[in-house]
Amino acid sequence: MENLSIVVSFELTLDPFSVPPGAKYPIFVFGIFIYVFGAVCNLILMLLIILTQSLHKPVYFILFSLPLNDFVGITSMLPKVLYDIVTETNYTYYPLCVLQGFLLHMYGGGVMFILSAMAFDRYVAICMPLRYNALMTPRVVMMIVALVWGVDFLFIGTQFSMQGMHSRCRSHIVSLFCDNPSLVKLACGNTIVNNVFGLFTTAVMQIISISFQVFSYVKILITCLVTSRSDAKSKAINTCVAQLVIFIIFEIVVIFYVLSHRFSNVNANLQKIMGMLIFMVSPVLNPIVYGLNSHEIRKHFLKVFNRKITA
């Protein structure tokens, strides 16, 4: 039987990433490039939506949540991991660990719910174009955004509040960063309730997100098949395919990472890489996809860029 004693210290150790000799600084430089690119692109996207009057439309009010969420996700994870790699340190403090874990889980739930809201918006716009302005009023859009963040906070907040059920008997986080499964493993005694509830809430969030997106995209596909307008088909496909690809990639890495915590024979470095990809794929790809796919965003970005060049 494992001999456990209650841990009072706030200092925790993190599982280090196995970096080959001589690769520390190249990995750090590459990681900094990824972070700066993702963070700056998402900030630019947010600023364009805030400052450009013509982008003050329902679809962009919903879209604004995506770069905000992506910025929180990549900032909460990547700088700390890169700092630990380059300094060869691997410790944190319990309150900071809980805060990081909470923000990262909020990000994960936010990706699913925001993409669901955007899919619903596209369903209304493509399948009911004449009723779009009547249905997607500013009040309805604000309710959708509030519901997205409110439901996300409810699920994640409940998960993290359950950690108060147990005292801590361990001080080692079996991950590069803090998350709920790793924090639960610090607890004394039987944590089956936490594990079951964590899997249950994750499954419910997945079901809600996937249901909304499947419904929306099936309806959009049907509309595309019956319409005779080739331009409408092309616009709908361009709008939805990229979003679906990002969501599928995100789902694959999330499911792998969540399940890997339940099995002991998963390669540790592979688990860490997949965990990092959760917080890098969406923040890096989303600004490119929505910046390039949206004619209005692309137009206003080029206008601002040209103005800076000629100034």
Short mmCIF file of C-alpha atoms in Angstrom, two decimals:
data_model
loop_
_atom_site.label_atom_id
_atom_site.label_comp_id
_atom_site.label_asym_id
_atom_site.label_seq_id
_atom_site.Cartn_x
_atom_site.Cartn_y
_atom_site.Cartn_z
CA MET A 1 0.00 0.00 0.00
CA GLU A 2 1.27 3.49 -0.86
CA ASN A 3 2.34 5.46 2.21
CA LEU A 4 0.77 8.91 1.90
CA SER A 5 0.92 11.96 4.13
CA ILE A 6 -0.84 15.28 3.76
CA VAL A 7 1.22 17.81 1.82
CA VAL A 8 1.13 21.40 3.14
CA SER A 9 3.73 23.01 0.83
CA PHE A 10 2.40 25.08 -2.08
CA GLU A 11 5.38 24.22 -4.29
CA LEU A 12 4.75 21.62 -6.99
CA THR A 13 7.07 19.97 -9.50
CA LEU A 14 6.12 19.50 -13.15
CA ASP A 15 7.04 16.59 -15.39
CA PRO A 16 9.94 17.82 -17.58
CA PHE A 17 9.98 17.47 -21.35
CA SER A 18 12.80 15.22 -22.61
CA VAL A 19 14.82 17.59 -24.81
CA PRO A 20 17.79 16.15 -26.80
CA PRO A 21 21.20 17.75 -26.11
CA GLY A 22 21.67 20.91 -28.14
CA ALA A 23 17.97 21.17 -29.02
CA LYS A 24 16.94 23.35 -26.08
CA TYR A 25 17.47 26.73 -27.73
CA PRO A 26 16.13 25.79 -31.21
CA ILE A 27 12.95 24.50 -29.53
CA PHE A 28 12.73 27.69 -27.47
CA VAL A 29 13.15 29.94 -30.54
CA PHE A 30 10.59 27.92 -32.52
CA GLY A 31 8.16 28.04 -29.58
CA ILE A 32 8.59 31.80 -29.18
CA PHE A 33 7.88 32.25 -32.90
CA ILE A 34 4.70 30.16 -32.61
CA TYR A 35 3.57 32.10 -29.52
CA VAL A 36 4.27 35.57 -30.96
CA PHE A 37 2.60 34.65 -34.25
CA GLY A 38 -0.50 33.21 -32.55
CA ALA A 39 -0.80 35.96 -29.93
CA VAL A 40 -0.24 38.87 -32.33
CA CYS A 41 -2.60 37.49 -34.99
CA ASN A 42 -5.38 36.98 -32.45
CA LEU A 43 -4.87 40.45 -30.97
CA ILE A 44 -4.99 42.02 -34.46
CA LEU A 45 -8.20 40.13 -35.22
CA MET A 46 -9.79 41.36 -31.97
CA LEU A 47 -8.70 44.96 -32.59
CA LEU A 48 -10.05 44.93 -36.14
CA ILE A 49 -13.45 43.74 -34.92
CA ILE A 50 -13.51 46.35 -32.13
CA LEU A 51 -12.32 49.33 -34.19
CA THR A 52 -13.99 48.68 -37.56
CA GLN A 53 -17.59 49.87 -37.63
CA SER A 54 -18.53 47.72 -40.63
CA LEU A 55 -17.55 44.58 -38.68
CA HIS A 56 -20.08 45.30 -35.94
CA LYS A 57 -22.38 42.53 -37.14
CA PRO A 58 -23.74 39.39 -35.40
CA VAL A 59 -21.25 36.99 -36.99
CA TYR A 60 -18.28 39.12 -35.92
CA PHE A 61 -19.59 39.65 -32.39
CA ILE A 62 -19.64 35.86 -32.03
CA LEU A 63 -16.30 35.53 -33.84
CA PHE A 64 -14.69 38.00 -31.39
CA SER A 65 -14.90 35.34 -28.65
CA LEU A 66 -12.70 33.00 -30.69
CA PRO A 67 -9.45 35.07 -30.83
CA LEU A 68 -10.04 36.15 -27.23
CA ASN A 69 -10.31 32.52 -26.17
CA ASP A 70 -7.32 31.49 -28.31
CA PHE A 71 -5.16 34.27 -26.84
CA VAL A 72 -6.01 33.13 -23.29
CA GLY A 73 -5.28 29.50 -24.18
CA ILE A 74 -1.88 29.94 -25.82
CA THR A 75 -0.76 32.55 -23.25
CA SER A 76 -1.74 30.37 -20.29
CA MET A 77 0.31 27.42 -21.56
CA LEU A 78 3.19 28.11 -23.96
CA PRO A 79 5.29 30.84 -22.21
CA LYS A 80 5.54 28.80 -18.99
CA VAL A 81 6.48 25.61 -20.85
CA LEU A 82 9.14 27.43 -22.90
CA TYR A 83 10.53 29.10 -19.76
CA ASP A 84 10.84 25.70 -18.05
CA ILE A 85 12.59 24.22 -21.10
CA VAL A 86 15.20 26.98 -21.50
CA THR A 87 15.90 27.39 -17.77
CA GLU A 88 15.65 23.64 -17.06
CA THR A 89 13.35 24.30 -14.13
CA ASN A 90 10.12 22.47 -13.54
CA TYR A 91 8.28 23.83 -10.56
CA THR A 92 5.22 25.96 -9.91
CA TYR A 93 2.98 26.89 -6.98
CA TYR A 94 -0.36 25.33 -6.20
CA PRO A 95 -2.54 28.50 -6.56
CA LEU A 96 -0.85 29.35 -9.89
CA CYS A 97 -1.26 25.74 -10.99
CA VAL A 98 -4.99 25.82 -10.25
CA LEU A 99 -5.33 29.16 -12.08
CA GLN A 100 -3.47 27.82 -15.12
CA GLY A 101 -5.54 24.63 -15.15
CA PHE A 102 -8.79 26.59 -14.86
CA LEU A 103 -7.86 28.94 -17.74
CA LEU A 104 -6.73 26.06 -19.96
CA HIS A 105 -9.95 24.13 -19.36
CA MET A 106 -12.00 27.28 -19.98
CA TYR A 107 -10.13 27.61 -23.27
CA GLY A 108 -10.89 23.99 -24.25
CA GLY A 109 -14.59 24.32 -23.50
CA GLY A 110 -14.63 27.73 -25.15
CA VAL A 111 -13.32 26.33 -28.45
CA MET A 112 -16.13 23.79 -28.58
CA PHE A 113 -18.96 26.16 -27.60
CA ILE A 114 -17.77 29.13 -29.69
CA LEU A 115 -17.44 26.97 -32.82
CA SER A 116 -20.94 25.64 -32.10
CA ALA A 117 -22.32 29.19 -31.88
CA MET A 118 -20.56 30.11 -35.12
CA ALA A 119 -21.94 27.00 -36.83
CA PHE A 120 -25.45 27.96 -35.71
CA ASP A 121 -24.94 31.50 -37.02
CA ARG A 122 -23.84 30.12 -40.41
CA TYR A 123 -26.89 27.81 -40.43
CA VAL A 124 -29.25 30.75 -39.99
CA ALA A 125 -27.34 32.87 -42.54
CA ILE A 126 -27.22 30.19 -45.25
CA CYS A 127 -30.48 28.31 -44.65
CA MET A 128 -32.67 31.29 -43.68
CA PRO A 129 -30.99 34.32 -45.30
CA LEU A 130 -34.17 36.43 -45.52
CA ARG A 131 -34.85 36.00 -41.79
CA TYR A 132 -31.24 36.37 -40.65
CA ASN A 133 -31.46 39.99 -39.47
CA ALA A 134 -34.78 39.37 -37.73
CA LEU A 135 -33.49 36.27 -35.92
CA MET A 136 -29.91 37.29 -35.12
CA THR A 137 -30.66 40.59 -33.40
CA PRO A 138 -28.03 42.21 -31.12
CA ARG A 139 -29.96 40.98 -28.08
CA VAL A 140 -30.02 37.39 -29.36
CA VAL A 141 -26.33 37.52 -30.23
CA MET A 142 -25.42 38.81 -26.75
CA MET A 143 -27.52 36.03 -25.23
CA ILE A 144 -25.67 33.45 -27.35
CA VAL A 145 -22.27 34.84 -26.31
CA ALA A 146 -23.32 34.98 -22.64
CA LEU A 147 -24.63 31.41 -22.85
CA VAL A 148 -21.36 30.19 -24.42
CA TRP A 149 -19.20 31.63 -21.65
CA GLY A 150 -21.74 30.95 -18.87
CA VAL A 151 -22.13 27.24 -19.65
CA ASP A 152 -18.37 26.89 -20.07
CA PHE A 153 -17.75 28.54 -16.68
CA LEU A 154 -20.42 26.39 -15.01
CA PHE A 155 -18.92 23.10 -16.20
CA ILE A 156 -15.28 24.02 -15.58
CA GLY A 157 -15.92 25.85 -12.31
CA THR A 158 -17.78 22.82 -10.94
CA GLN A 159 -14.93 20.49 -11.92
CA PHE A 160 -12.30 22.61 -10.17
CA SER A 161 -14.43 23.30 -7.09
CA MET A 162 -14.58 19.54 -6.46
CA GLN A 163 -10.84 19.51 -5.78
CA GLY A 164 -11.65 20.95 -2.35
CA MET A 165 -13.09 17.54 -1.42
CA HIS A 166 -9.58 16.12 -0.85
CA SER A 167 -6.36 17.05 0.87
CA ARG A 168 -3.13 16.91 -1.14
CA CYS A 169 -0.76 14.01 -0.54
CA ARG A 170 1.49 14.47 -3.56
CA SER A 171 3.36 17.40 -5.09
CA HIS A 172 4.29 16.15 -8.58
CA ILE A 173 2.24 17.16 -11.63
CA VAL A 174 2.46 14.41 -14.26
CA SER A 175 2.34 16.92 -17.13
CA LEU A 176 4.19 19.89 -18.64
CA PHE A 177 1.37 22.13 -17.46
CA CYS A 178 -1.44 22.05 -14.93
CA ASP A 179 -4.82 20.58 -15.76
CA ASN A 180 -7.68 19.01 -13.84
CA PRO A 181 -6.65 15.33 -14.27
CA SER A 182 -3.11 16.11 -13.08
CA LEU A 183 -4.38 18.14 -10.10
CA VAL A 184 -6.79 15.34 -9.13
CA LYS A 185 -3.83 12.92 -9.01
CA LEU A 186 -2.34 15.02 -6.18
CA ALA A 187 -5.24 14.19 -3.89
CA CYS A 188 -5.34 11.79 -0.98
CA GLY A 189 -7.74 8.87 -0.96
CA ASN A 190 -10.24 7.72 -3.55
CA THR A 191 -10.78 10.21 -6.38
CA ILE A 192 -13.20 8.13 -8.43
CA VAL A 193 -15.97 10.75 -8.02
CA ASN A 194 -13.71 13.46 -9.43
CA ASN A 195 -12.62 11.24 -12.33
CA VAL A 196 -16.14 10.13 -13.20
CA PHE A 197 -17.51 13.68 -12.94
CA GLY A 198 -14.62 15.00 -15.05
CA LEU A 199 -15.30 12.44 -17.78
CA PHE A 200 -19.05 13.05 -17.52
CA THR A 201 -18.77 16.84 -17.93
CA THR A 202 -16.28 16.41 -20.79
CA ALA A 203 -18.69 14.01 -22.52
CA VAL A 204 -21.66 16.36 -22.01
CA MET A 205 -19.70 19.31 -23.40
CA GLN A 206 -18.66 17.20 -26.40
CA ILE A 207 -22.24 16.03 -27.01
CA ILE A 208 -23.61 19.58 -26.85
CA SER A 209 -20.93 20.94 -29.17
CA ILE A 210 -21.00 18.11 -31.70
CA SER A 211 -24.83 18.02 -31.77
CA PHE A 212 -25.07 21.72 -32.61
CA GLN A 213 -22.41 21.45 -35.30
CA VAL A 214 -23.76 18.27 -36.89
CA PHE A 215 -27.26 19.76 -37.00
CA SER A 216 -26.01 23.03 -38.48
CA TYR A 217 -23.71 21.51 -41.09
CA VAL A 218 -26.21 18.85 -42.21
CA LYS A 219 -28.79 21.60 -42.75
CA ILE A 220 -26.21 23.70 -44.61
CA LEU A 221 -25.23 20.71 -46.77
CA ILE A 222 -28.86 20.05 -47.67
CA THR A 223 -29.36 23.70 -48.56
CA CYS A 224 -26.24 23.66 -50.74
CA LEU A 225 -27.43 20.54 -52.58
CA VAL A 226 -30.87 21.93 -53.42
CA THR A 227 -29.81 25.46 -54.35
CA SER A 228 -29.03 26.22 -57.98
CA ARG A 229 -26.74 29.14 -57.19
CA SER A 230 -23.12 28.02 -57.59
CA ASP A 231 -21.83 31.15 -55.83
CA ALA A 232 -23.95 30.35 -52.77
CA LYS A 233 -22.62 26.79 -52.72
CA SER A 234 -19.04 27.97 -53.00
CA LYS A 235 -19.45 30.55 -50.23
CA ALA A 236 -21.08 28.04 -47.89
CA ILE A 237 -18.42 25.40 -48.50
CA ASN A 238 -15.54 27.86 -48.02
CA THR A 239 -17.11 29.12 -44.80
CA CYS A 240 -17.74 25.72 -43.25
CA VAL A 241 -15.03 23.30 -44.43
CA ALA A 242 -12.11 25.13 -42.79
CA GLN A 243 -14.03 25.42 -39.50
CA LEU A 244 -14.85 21.70 -39.63
CA VAL A 245 -11.21 20.75 -40.28
CA ILE A 246 -9.98 22.80 -37.31
CA PHE A 247 -12.68 21.33 -35.07
CA ILE A 248 -11.86 17.75 -36.11
CA ILE A 249 -8.11 18.26 -35.48
CA PHE A 250 -8.91 19.82 -32.10
CA GLU A 251 -11.22 16.91 -31.20
CA ILE A 252 -8.60 14.29 -32.11
CA VAL A 253 -5.88 15.78 -29.90
CA VAL A 254 -8.31 16.47 -27.02
CA ILE A 255 -9.74 12.94 -27.01
CA PHE A 256 -6.25 11.40 -27.20
CA TYR A 257 -4.97 13.59 -24.35
CA VAL A 258 -7.99 13.01 -22.09
CA LEU A 259 -7.90 9.23 -22.61
CA SER A 260 -4.11 9.08 -22.20
CA HIS A 261 -4.52 10.10 -18.55
CA ARG A 262 -6.60 6.94 -18.02
CA PHE A 263 -3.95 4.54 -19.41
CA SER A 264 -0.43 3.99 -18.09
CA ASN A 265 1.19 2.59 -21.27
CA VAL A 266 0.99 5.82 -23.32
CA ASN A 267 4.36 7.31 -24.29
CA ALA A 268 5.02 10.27 -21.95
CA ASN A 269 6.50 12.58 -24.58
CA LEU A 270 3.70 11.82 -27.05
CA GLN A 271 1.16 12.64 -24.34
CA LYS A 272 2.91 15.97 -23.65
CA ILE A 273 3.12 16.91 -27.33
CA MET A 274 -0.57 16.16 -27.89
CA GLY A 275 -1.40 18.17 -24.77
CA MET A 276 0.53 21.16 -26.12
CA LEU A 277 -1.14 20.87 -29.53
CA ILE A 278 -4.53 21.44 -27.90
CA PHE A 279 -3.45 24.96 -27.06
CA MET A 280 -1.51 25.67 -30.26
CA VAL A 281 -3.59 24.37 -33.21
CA SER A 282 -6.60 26.64 -32.76
CA PRO A 283 -4.73 29.88 -31.80
CA VAL A 284 -2.39 29.55 -34.80
CA LEU A 285 -4.86 28.34 -37.46
CA ASN A 286 -8.00 30.31 -36.57
CA PRO A 287 -6.66 33.82 -37.34
CA ILE A 288 -5.36 32.56 -40.70
CA VAL A 289 -8.57 30.75 -41.60
CA TYR A 290 -10.97 33.50 -40.58
CA GLY A 291 -8.69 36.29 -41.72
CA LEU A 292 -8.29 34.80 -45.19
CA ASN A 293 -11.86 33.50 -45.54
CA SER A 294 -13.55 36.73 -44.48
CA HIS A 295 -13.45 39.27 -47.29
CA GLU A 296 -14.30 42.14 -44.92
CA ILE A 297 -11.62 41.28 -42.36
CA ARG A 298 -9.02 40.78 -45.10
CA LYS A 299 -9.99 44.07 -46.74
CA HIS A 300 -9.72 46.10 -43.53
CA PHE A 301 -6.47 44.42 -42.51
CA LEU A 302 -4.87 45.26 -45.87
CA LYS A 303 -6.16 48.81 -45.61
CA VAL A 304 -4.56 49.27 -42.18
CA PHE A 305 -1.35 47.54 -43.33
CA ASN A 306 -1.05 49.71 -46.44
CA ARG A 307 -1.67 52.80 -44.35
CA LYS A 308 1.22 51.86 -42.06
CA ILE A 309 3.51 51.19 -45.05
CA THR A 310 2.78 54.53 -46.72
CA ALA A 311 2.89 56.54 -43.47
#
